[in-house]
Amino acid sequence: MTRAGAGRLILPLPGNETFARQLADAGGWEAGALETRRFPDGETYLRILSDVKDKAVDLVATLARPDDGFLRLIFAADAARSLGAREVNLIAPYLSYMRQDRRFQPGEAVTSKSFARLVSSSFDRLITVDPHLHRYPALSALYTIPTNTLHAAPLLADWIAANVDSPLIIGPDEESEQWVSAIAARIGAPHAVLRKVRHGDRDVDIALPDLSEWRGCQPVLADDIASSGHTLIEAARQLPLQGFARPVVAVVHGIFAEESFQRLAPLCDRIVSSDAVPHDSNAVGLASIIAEAIASAAGDDGDLVRHRRPPEPLDEIEQAGFDSFPASDPPPWTGGVT
Ligand SMILES: O=P(O)(O)OC[C@H]1O[C@H](OP(=O)(O)OP(=O)(O)O)[C@H](O)[C@@H]1O
């Protein structure tokens, strides 16, 4: 049985040092360090510079652009374990590979399942914030290790309450209803949800319902992810057509790929994000809620093996995904995927 906080090392992957320091400070834990670089042939060198023996090691790695750093993350986990860590956890404020959750066209990899199997095979626990659980009920449908799913809506709500007068919280699509309703309820603001049709990776249409009853309000577009940015760009373009001011944008995961931030910014009054993904727009810190989750998990992790379940057979995974969308009836956006 382990004790909460006893022998815990917060160990950041490159680019996560600031967040890891905040976590360590919030929990009163040791912050560690590792060294990693590329060999001339492109392979990864990795060395853990801190003593991990008998400690609970929390590797901190936001997973935006995961293909660039996933192997070194797995190498770090394996190294920590082989150096005697008593448990190795993944703290991933942004959890990648949650959006390809079905085989939309024949032959596609269901990467959310594959990624979950890889993570589950290397870590004892996963702690993350607002994973994109659109068609999955919970991370336990994917991950075979214990997981903690945290929510940034209360923190975004508090930022909006402190910084925006008369906000109207707007979600760009039906799925965002869960976040915008939670934000609106916390601060007593009205909310509305737009209609989105996705045609491809960088191609969405947004339609506004009649929002005239809230015309005096400051629109605040809230969503879980800004990736290509097209969802928010299209929504921000539509609002002035109904006489609204330029919106404030508040997102949990500000990935802002492909210069999308620069394209979105002129359409907005202000853009803010949580620090789940490091970005200049970060205005809402998550370290305190993640530190609480680590401490809470440490209190009941006496037998992590007890929580583990075996991975699902791959055949079942693939069958489940493809049966939901047979080739004769693909979803509408598959034609425009680039
Ligand atoms: O910045 P973008 O590239 O537009 O991506 C961000 C949007 O994509 C996601 O929804 P998505 O349309 O993928 O719906 P899904 O729930 O079906 O995955 C997410 O909830 C955002 O609304």
Short mmCIF file of C-alpha atoms and ligand atoms in Angstrom, two decimals:
data_model
loop_
_atom_site.label_atom_id
_atom_site.label_comp_id
_atom_site.label_asym_id
_atom_site.label_seq_id
_atom_site.Cartn_x
_atom_site.Cartn_y
_atom_site.Cartn_z
CA MET A 1 0.00 0.00 0.00
CA THR A 2 1.37 3.41 -0.96
CA ARG A 3 0.80 6.64 0.92
CA ALA A 4 -0.52 9.78 -0.73
CA GLY A 5 2.42 11.96 -1.71
CA ALA A 6 5.07 9.57 -0.40
CA GLY A 7 8.05 9.37 -2.75
CA ARG A 8 6.42 11.03 -5.73
CA LEU A 9 8.41 12.44 -8.64
CA ILE A 10 6.85 14.76 -11.23
CA LEU A 11 8.88 14.19 -14.39
CA PRO A 12 8.28 16.37 -17.47
CA LEU A 13 8.88 15.45 -21.08
CA PRO A 14 10.45 18.32 -23.08
CA GLY A 15 8.15 21.35 -23.33
CA ASN A 16 6.23 20.46 -20.17
CA GLU A 17 8.72 21.74 -17.59
CA THR A 18 6.73 24.82 -16.50
CA PHE A 19 3.53 22.86 -16.03
CA ALA A 20 5.36 20.08 -14.18
CA ARG A 21 6.94 22.63 -11.82
CA GLN A 22 3.50 24.09 -11.09
CA LEU A 23 2.17 20.59 -10.40
CA ALA A 24 5.06 19.75 -8.09
CA ASP A 25 4.64 23.03 -6.21
CA ALA A 26 0.87 22.53 -5.91
CA GLY A 27 1.28 19.07 -4.43
CA GLY A 28 4.49 19.55 -2.50
CA TRP A 29 6.22 16.90 -4.61
CA GLU A 30 9.69 16.56 -6.09
CA ALA A 31 10.16 17.80 -9.67
CA GLY A 32 12.56 15.71 -11.72
CA ALA A 33 14.37 16.02 -15.00
CA LEU A 34 15.31 13.92 -17.96
CA GLU A 35 17.59 14.44 -20.90
CA THR A 36 16.65 13.47 -24.42
CA ARG A 37 18.06 14.14 -27.86
CA ARG A 38 18.25 12.60 -31.29
CA PHE A 39 21.10 10.41 -32.41
CA PRO A 40 22.48 11.31 -35.85
CA ASP A 41 20.29 8.63 -37.43
CA GLY A 42 17.14 10.15 -35.91
CA GLU A 43 16.67 7.62 -33.12
CA THR A 44 15.94 8.86 -29.59
CA TYR A 45 18.43 9.04 -26.71
CA LEU A 46 16.84 9.35 -23.28
CA ARG A 47 18.26 9.48 -19.77
CA ILE A 48 16.35 10.05 -16.52
CA LEU A 49 18.44 12.41 -14.39
CA SER A 50 16.45 11.97 -11.16
CA ASP A 51 16.30 9.04 -8.77
CA VAL A 52 13.08 7.14 -9.42
CA LYS A 53 13.66 4.06 -7.26
CA ASP A 54 10.60 3.13 -5.19
CA LYS A 55 8.85 6.37 -6.20
CA ALA A 56 5.56 7.00 -7.92
CA VAL A 57 6.65 8.66 -11.15
CA ASP A 58 4.21 10.97 -12.93
CA LEU A 59 5.37 11.64 -16.48
CA VAL A 60 3.94 14.96 -17.65
CA ALA A 61 3.38 15.21 -21.39
CA THR A 62 0.69 17.13 -23.15
CA LEU A 63 0.00 15.08 -26.26
CA ALA A 64 -0.59 17.79 -28.85
CA ARG A 65 1.31 16.70 -31.99
CA PRO A 66 1.91 13.28 -30.43
CA ASP A 67 3.72 11.66 -33.33
CA ASP A 68 6.76 13.86 -32.66
CA GLY A 69 7.27 12.67 -29.08
CA PHE A 70 5.35 9.49 -28.38
CA LEU A 71 8.26 7.07 -28.66
CA ARG A 72 10.36 9.02 -26.18
CA LEU A 73 7.37 9.05 -23.81
CA ILE A 74 7.18 5.26 -23.95
CA PHE A 75 10.96 5.02 -23.56
CA ALA A 76 10.77 7.27 -20.48
CA ALA A 77 8.03 5.12 -18.94
CA ASP A 78 9.97 1.92 -19.57
CA ALA A 79 13.18 3.45 -18.24
CA ALA A 80 11.47 4.65 -15.05
CA ARG A 81 9.98 1.23 -14.48
CA SER A 82 13.24 -0.61 -15.12
CA LEU A 83 15.05 1.81 -12.77
CA GLY A 84 12.74 0.76 -9.94
CA ALA A 85 9.78 3.19 -9.97
CA ARG A 86 6.98 1.61 -7.98
CA GLU A 87 4.38 3.00 -10.41
CA VAL A 88 4.50 5.05 -13.60
CA ASN A 89 1.59 7.34 -14.43
CA LEU A 90 0.84 9.56 -17.41
CA ILE A 91 -0.33 13.11 -16.79
CA ALA A 92 -1.57 14.23 -20.21
CA PRO A 93 -3.58 17.46 -19.91
CA TYR A 94 -4.45 17.05 -23.60
CA LEU A 95 -5.13 13.49 -24.72
CA SER A 96 -4.49 12.91 -28.42
CA TYR A 97 -6.00 10.42 -30.85
CA MET A 98 -9.55 10.69 -29.54
CA ARG A 99 -11.21 11.78 -32.79
CA GLN A 100 -10.73 8.76 -35.08
CA ASP A 101 -13.11 6.71 -32.99
CA ARG A 102 -14.67 4.71 -35.80
CA ARG A 103 -13.67 3.13 -39.05
CA PHE A 104 -15.46 5.75 -41.15
CA GLN A 105 -14.22 4.22 -44.41
CA PRO A 106 -13.09 0.66 -45.09
CA GLY A 107 -9.49 0.04 -44.17
CA GLU A 108 -9.03 2.99 -41.82
CA ALA A 109 -7.08 2.52 -38.59
CA VAL A 110 -9.20 3.15 -35.49
CA THR A 111 -6.37 5.12 -33.95
CA SER A 112 -8.17 6.00 -30.71
CA LYS A 113 -8.22 2.28 -29.86
CA SER A 114 -4.67 1.60 -31.00
CA PHE A 115 -3.32 4.61 -29.11
CA ALA A 116 -5.18 3.59 -25.95
CA ARG A 117 -3.70 0.10 -26.15
CA LEU A 118 -0.18 1.50 -26.43
CA VAL A 119 -0.64 3.89 -23.49
CA SER A 120 -2.34 1.23 -21.39
CA SER A 121 0.56 -1.15 -21.93
CA SER A 122 3.16 1.33 -20.57
CA PHE A 123 1.43 3.22 -17.76
CA ASP A 124 -0.39 2.40 -14.54
CA ARG A 125 -2.79 5.34 -14.63
CA LEU A 126 -3.83 8.17 -16.96
CA ILE A 127 -4.97 11.59 -15.77
CA THR A 128 -6.32 13.97 -18.41
CA VAL A 129 -8.65 16.91 -18.97
CA ASP A 130 -11.75 16.96 -21.19
CA PRO A 131 -10.80 14.19 -23.62
CA HIS A 132 -12.84 14.28 -26.84
CA LEU A 133 -15.39 11.68 -25.77
CA HIS A 134 -17.85 12.19 -28.57
CA ARG A 135 -18.81 8.64 -29.41
CA TYR A 136 -17.27 6.95 -26.37
CA PRO A 137 -19.16 7.07 -23.06
CA ALA A 138 -15.94 7.21 -21.00
CA LEU A 139 -12.21 6.57 -21.24
CA SER A 140 -12.81 3.15 -19.69
CA ALA A 141 -14.30 2.15 -23.04
CA LEU A 142 -10.79 2.57 -24.48
CA TYR A 143 -8.19 2.40 -21.74
CA THR A 144 -7.54 -0.72 -19.67
CA ILE A 145 -5.75 1.20 -16.89
CA PRO A 146 -7.42 3.43 -14.27
CA THR A 147 -8.15 6.88 -15.68
CA ASN A 148 -9.16 10.22 -14.20
CA THR A 149 -11.12 12.55 -16.48
CA LEU A 150 -11.06 16.15 -15.24
CA HIS A 151 -13.09 19.09 -16.50
CA ALA A 152 -11.97 22.62 -17.26
CA ALA A 153 -15.46 24.12 -17.61
CA PRO A 154 -15.58 25.53 -14.05
CA LEU A 155 -12.21 27.25 -14.53
CA LEU A 156 -13.18 28.64 -17.95
CA ALA A 157 -16.46 29.83 -16.43
CA ASP A 158 -14.65 31.64 -13.64
CA TRP A 159 -12.35 33.33 -16.16
CA ILE A 160 -15.35 34.48 -18.21
CA ALA A 161 -17.18 35.76 -15.13
CA ALA A 162 -14.13 37.81 -14.14
CA ASN A 163 -13.34 39.18 -17.60
CA VAL A 164 -16.49 39.46 -19.75
CA ASP A 165 -19.56 41.62 -19.15
CA SER A 166 -22.98 40.19 -20.10
CA PRO A 167 -21.62 37.04 -21.74
CA LEU A 168 -23.67 34.81 -24.05
CA ILE A 169 -21.93 31.41 -24.03
CA ILE A 170 -22.06 29.86 -27.51
CA GLY A 171 -21.09 26.35 -28.54
CA PRO A 172 -20.25 25.79 -32.20
CA ASP A 173 -21.92 22.39 -32.47
CA GLU A 174 -24.32 20.08 -30.68
CA GLU A 175 -21.54 18.20 -28.97
CA SER A 176 -20.33 21.38 -27.26
CA GLU A 177 -23.68 21.70 -25.45
CA GLN A 178 -22.17 19.81 -22.49
CA TRP A 179 -19.45 22.44 -21.98
CA VAL A 180 -21.41 25.57 -22.74
CA SER A 181 -24.32 24.55 -20.54
CA ALA A 182 -21.93 23.82 -17.65
CA ILE A 183 -20.15 27.15 -18.09
CA ALA A 184 -23.39 29.09 -18.43
CA ALA A 185 -24.98 27.44 -15.39
CA ARG A 186 -21.99 28.22 -13.19
CA ILE A 187 -22.04 31.94 -13.95
CA GLY A 188 -25.76 32.44 -14.56
CA ALA A 189 -25.33 33.38 -18.22
CA PRO A 190 -27.51 32.41 -21.20
CA HIS A 191 -26.17 29.91 -23.72
CA ALA A 192 -26.85 28.81 -27.28
CA VAL A 193 -25.60 26.08 -29.58
CA LEU A 194 -24.87 26.45 -33.30
CA ARG A 195 -25.20 23.78 -35.97
CA LYS A 196 -22.05 22.40 -37.58
CA VAL A 197 -21.62 20.12 -40.57
CA ARG A 198 -18.10 18.80 -41.08
CA HIS A 199 -17.16 18.10 -44.70
CA GLY A 200 -13.46 17.41 -44.17
CA ASP A 201 -10.44 18.02 -41.93
CA ARG A 202 -10.38 21.72 -42.78
CA ASP A 203 -13.90 22.23 -44.08
CA VAL A 204 -16.91 22.90 -41.83
CA ASP A 205 -20.16 24.81 -42.27
CA ILE A 206 -21.71 26.59 -39.30
CA ALA A 207 -25.33 27.76 -39.16
CA LEU A 208 -26.67 30.15 -36.53
CA PRO A 209 -30.14 29.87 -35.04
CA ASP A 210 -31.95 33.14 -34.36
CA LEU A 211 -29.98 34.70 -31.48
CA SER A 212 -31.63 38.13 -31.64
CA GLU A 213 -33.01 37.98 -28.09
CA TRP A 214 -29.41 38.17 -26.78
CA ARG A 215 -28.12 40.83 -29.17
CA GLY A 216 -26.86 43.08 -26.35
CA CYS A 217 -24.67 40.32 -24.93
CA GLN A 218 -20.97 39.74 -25.57
CA PRO A 219 -20.69 36.41 -27.45
CA VAL A 220 -18.22 33.91 -25.98
CA LEU A 221 -17.47 30.93 -28.23
CA ALA A 222 -16.53 27.95 -26.07
CA ASP A 223 -15.27 24.59 -27.32
CA ASP A 224 -13.07 21.72 -26.27
CA ILE A 225 -10.47 21.80 -29.07
CA ALA A 226 -9.19 24.38 -31.55
CA SER A 227 -7.24 22.27 -34.06
CA SER A 228 -7.39 23.51 -37.66
CA GLY A 229 -9.40 26.39 -36.18
CA HIS A 230 -12.02 26.19 -38.90
CA THR A 231 -14.87 25.47 -36.49
CA LEU A 232 -14.17 28.66 -34.53
CA ILE A 233 -13.29 30.71 -37.61
CA GLU A 234 -16.60 29.88 -39.29
CA ALA A 235 -18.55 30.54 -36.09
CA ALA A 236 -16.76 33.88 -35.56
CA ARG A 237 -17.52 34.89 -39.15
CA GLN A 238 -21.23 34.21 -38.70
CA LEU A 239 -21.86 36.19 -35.51
CA PRO A 240 -21.54 39.71 -36.98
CA LEU A 241 -24.22 38.76 -39.53
CA GLN A 242 -26.70 38.85 -36.63
CA GLY A 243 -25.34 42.12 -35.28
CA PHE A 244 -23.04 40.75 -32.57
CA ALA A 245 -19.69 42.14 -31.53
CA ARG A 246 -16.55 40.15 -32.27
CA PRO A 247 -16.60 37.12 -29.96
CA VAL A 248 -14.36 36.16 -27.10
CA VAL A 249 -13.10 32.60 -27.69
CA ALA A 250 -12.45 30.24 -24.77
CA VAL A 251 -11.13 26.73 -25.49
CA VAL A 252 -9.76 23.97 -23.32
CA HIS A 253 -7.19 22.65 -25.79
CA GLY A 254 -5.63 25.36 -27.95
CA ILE A 255 -3.68 23.38 -30.51
CA PHE A 256 -4.07 26.06 -33.20
CA ALA A 257 -2.47 24.12 -36.03
CA GLU A 258 -1.36 25.63 -39.33
CA GLU A 259 -1.38 29.36 -38.47
CA SER A 260 -5.04 29.08 -37.45
CA PHE A 261 -4.52 31.37 -34.48
CA GLN A 262 -3.37 34.14 -36.81
CA ARG A 263 -6.44 33.65 -39.00
CA LEU A 264 -8.83 33.52 -36.05
CA ALA A 265 -7.45 36.42 -34.03
CA PRO A 266 -8.65 39.29 -36.32
CA LEU A 267 -12.20 37.90 -36.05
CA CYS A 268 -12.18 37.89 -32.26
CA ASP A 269 -12.12 40.28 -29.34
CA ARG A 270 -9.86 37.91 -27.37
CA ILE A 271 -8.81 34.25 -27.50
CA VAL A 272 -8.02 32.34 -24.31
CA SER A 273 -7.19 28.73 -23.61
CA SER A 274 -6.28 26.52 -20.70
CA ASP A 275 -2.65 25.51 -20.34
CA ALA A 276 -3.43 21.90 -21.34
CA VAL A 277 -1.47 22.76 -24.49
CA PRO A 278 1.27 25.39 -24.05
CA HIS A 279 0.33 28.45 -26.16
CA ASP A 280 0.47 32.23 -25.94
CA SER A 281 -3.30 32.25 -25.41
CA ASN A 282 -3.05 30.29 -22.13
CA ALA A 283 -5.02 32.14 -19.45
CA VAL A 284 -6.53 29.36 -17.37
CA GLY A 285 -4.21 27.14 -15.31
CA LEU A 286 -4.98 23.48 -14.74
CA ALA A 287 -2.19 22.56 -12.33
CA SER A 288 -4.36 22.84 -9.23
CA ILE A 289 -7.10 20.45 -10.41
CA ILE A 290 -4.55 17.96 -11.75
CA ALA A 291 -2.56 18.07 -8.52
CA GLU A 292 -5.77 17.33 -6.62
CA ALA A 293 -6.44 14.37 -8.90
CA ILE A 294 -2.91 13.02 -8.38
CA ALA A 295 -3.26 13.30 -4.62
CA SER A 296 -6.67 11.69 -4.71
CA ALA A 297 -5.50 8.83 -6.94
CA ALA A 298 -2.50 8.29 -4.66
CA GLY A 299 -4.91 7.70 -1.82
CA ASP A 300 -6.56 4.73 -3.48
CA ASP A 301 -3.76 3.25 -5.55
CA GLY A 302 -2.75 0.57 -3.09
CA ASP A 303 -3.35 -2.13 -5.65
CA LEU A 304 -3.17 -0.75 -9.16
CA VAL A 305 -3.03 -4.24 -10.59
CA ARG A 306 -6.48 -4.80 -9.19
CA HIS A 307 -7.83 -2.04 -11.44
CA ARG A 308 -6.20 -3.32 -14.61
CA ARG A 309 -8.15 -5.38 -17.06
CA PRO A 310 -6.78 -7.22 -20.05
CA PRO A 311 -6.78 -5.43 -23.43
CA GLU A 312 -9.72 -6.17 -25.68
CA PRO A 313 -8.98 -8.52 -28.56
CA LEU A 314 -8.19 -6.46 -31.65
CA ASP A 315 -10.77 -8.31 -33.74
CA GLU A 316 -13.59 -7.10 -31.50
CA ILE A 317 -12.32 -3.54 -31.61
CA GLU A 318 -12.17 -3.41 -35.36
CA GLN A 319 -15.49 -5.12 -35.84
CA ALA A 320 -17.24 -2.77 -33.41
CA GLY A 321 -15.90 0.28 -35.21
CA PHE A 322 -16.71 -0.74 -38.73
CA ASP A 323 -20.12 -2.21 -38.05
CA SER A 324 -21.34 1.17 -36.87
CA PHE A 325 -20.67 2.84 -40.21
CA PRO A 326 -20.85 0.34 -43.08
CA ALA A 327 -19.22 1.41 -46.33
CA SER A 328 -22.61 1.91 -47.96
CA ASP A 329 -23.54 4.55 -45.39
CA PRO A 330 -20.48 6.65 -44.51
CA PRO A 331 -20.89 9.82 -42.46
CA PRO A 332 -21.23 13.03 -44.52
CA TRP A 333 -17.75 14.47 -43.97
CA THR A 334 -15.75 11.52 -45.31
CA GLY A 335 -15.82 12.76 -48.89
CA GLY A 336 -13.79 15.87 -48.15
CA VAL A 337 -11.08 14.41 -45.93
CA THR A 338 -7.69 15.69 -47.01
O1 LIG B 1 -10.44 23.35 -35.14
P1 LIG B 1 -11.09 22.27 -35.89
O2 LIG B 1 -10.16 21.58 -36.84
O3 LIG B 1 -12.35 22.72 -36.56
O4 LIG B 1 -11.46 21.12 -34.84
C1 LIG B 1 -12.08 21.40 -33.62
C2 LIG B 1 -13.48 20.86 -33.59
O5 LIG B 1 -13.43 19.46 -33.89
C3 LIG B 1 -14.05 18.71 -32.85
O6 LIG B 1 -15.29 18.34 -33.24
P2 LIG B 1 -15.52 17.52 -34.61
O7 LIG B 1 -16.06 18.43 -35.64
O8 LIG B 1 -14.30 16.76 -35.00
O9 LIG B 1 -16.61 16.56 -34.22
P3 LIG B 1 -16.51 15.08 -33.70
O10 LIG B 1 -17.03 15.21 -32.32
O11 LIG B 1 -17.35 14.35 -34.63
O12 LIG B 1 -15.10 14.61 -33.70
C4 LIG B 1 -14.03 19.62 -31.65
O13 LIG B 1 -15.07 19.34 -30.76
C5 LIG B 1 -14.10 21.01 -32.23
O14 LIG B 1 -15.43 21.46 -32.36
#
